[in-house]
Coordinates of C-alpha atoms in Angstrom, one line a residue:
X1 CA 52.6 -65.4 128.1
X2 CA 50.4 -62.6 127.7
X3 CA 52.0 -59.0 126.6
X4 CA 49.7 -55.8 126.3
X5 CA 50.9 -52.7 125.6
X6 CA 49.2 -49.9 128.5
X7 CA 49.1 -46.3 128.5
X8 CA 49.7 -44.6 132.0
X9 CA 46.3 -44.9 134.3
X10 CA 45.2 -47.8 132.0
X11 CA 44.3 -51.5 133.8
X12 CA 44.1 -55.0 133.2
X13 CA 41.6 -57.0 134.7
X14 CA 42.3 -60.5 136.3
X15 CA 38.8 -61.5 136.9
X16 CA 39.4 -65.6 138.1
X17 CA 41.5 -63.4 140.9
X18 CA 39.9 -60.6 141.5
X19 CA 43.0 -58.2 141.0
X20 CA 43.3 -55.2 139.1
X21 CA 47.0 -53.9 138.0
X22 CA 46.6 -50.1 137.2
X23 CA 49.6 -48.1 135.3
X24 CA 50.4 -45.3 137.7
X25 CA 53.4 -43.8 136.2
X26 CA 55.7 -44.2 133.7
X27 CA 58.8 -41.9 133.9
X28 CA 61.1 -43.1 131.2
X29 CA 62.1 -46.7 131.3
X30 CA 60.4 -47.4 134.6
X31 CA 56.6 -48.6 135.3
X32 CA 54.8 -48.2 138.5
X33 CA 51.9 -50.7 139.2
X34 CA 49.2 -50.2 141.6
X35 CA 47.8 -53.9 142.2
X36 CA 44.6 -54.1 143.7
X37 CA 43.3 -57.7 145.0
X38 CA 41.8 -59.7 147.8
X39 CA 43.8 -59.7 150.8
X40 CA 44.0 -63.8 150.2
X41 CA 46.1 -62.9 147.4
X42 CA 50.2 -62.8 147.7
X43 CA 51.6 -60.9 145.2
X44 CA 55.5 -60.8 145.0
X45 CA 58.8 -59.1 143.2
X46 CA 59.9 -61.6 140.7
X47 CA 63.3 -61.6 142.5
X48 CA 61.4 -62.4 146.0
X49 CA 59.0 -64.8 144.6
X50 CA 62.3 -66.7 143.3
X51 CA 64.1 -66.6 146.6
X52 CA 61.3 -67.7 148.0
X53 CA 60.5 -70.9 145.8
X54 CA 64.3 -71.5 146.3
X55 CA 64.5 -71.1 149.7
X56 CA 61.1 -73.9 150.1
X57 CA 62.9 -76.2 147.2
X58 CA 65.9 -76.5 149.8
X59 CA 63.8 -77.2 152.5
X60 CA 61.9 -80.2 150.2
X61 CA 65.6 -81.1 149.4
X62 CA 65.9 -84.9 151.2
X63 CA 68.8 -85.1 153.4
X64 CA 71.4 -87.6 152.9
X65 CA 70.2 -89.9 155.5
X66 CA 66.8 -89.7 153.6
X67 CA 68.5 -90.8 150.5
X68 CA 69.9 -93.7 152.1
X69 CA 67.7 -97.0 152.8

């Protein structure tokens, strides 16, 4: 993991994906990023990426029936 310290309106680049995250605002203990990439790119909440991978994990889940052979 990767941790940089940004001041507000600074960026970091991620070049293999051709985003951008921009510091917008900081207003005490909160951060706003402004992400700029490809529309190919999905970028997601932690929370919603991880409801997301659960909700596909479920669906690889097998079945009971699948278990049995």
């Amino acid at each position: 993991m990767l941790v940089l310290t940004r001041a507000e309106g600074e960026r970091v680049v991620v070049p293999h994906a051709r985003m951008e995250i921009v510091v917008q605002e900081i207003r005490g203990n909160v951060v706003r990023l402004a992400f700029r990439a490809p529309q190919r790119v999905d970028i997601f909440r932690g929370e919603v990426f991880d409801r997301i991978a659960m909700d596909q994990w479920d669906e690889d889940e097998p079945t009971q029936q699948e278990d049995v052979k």
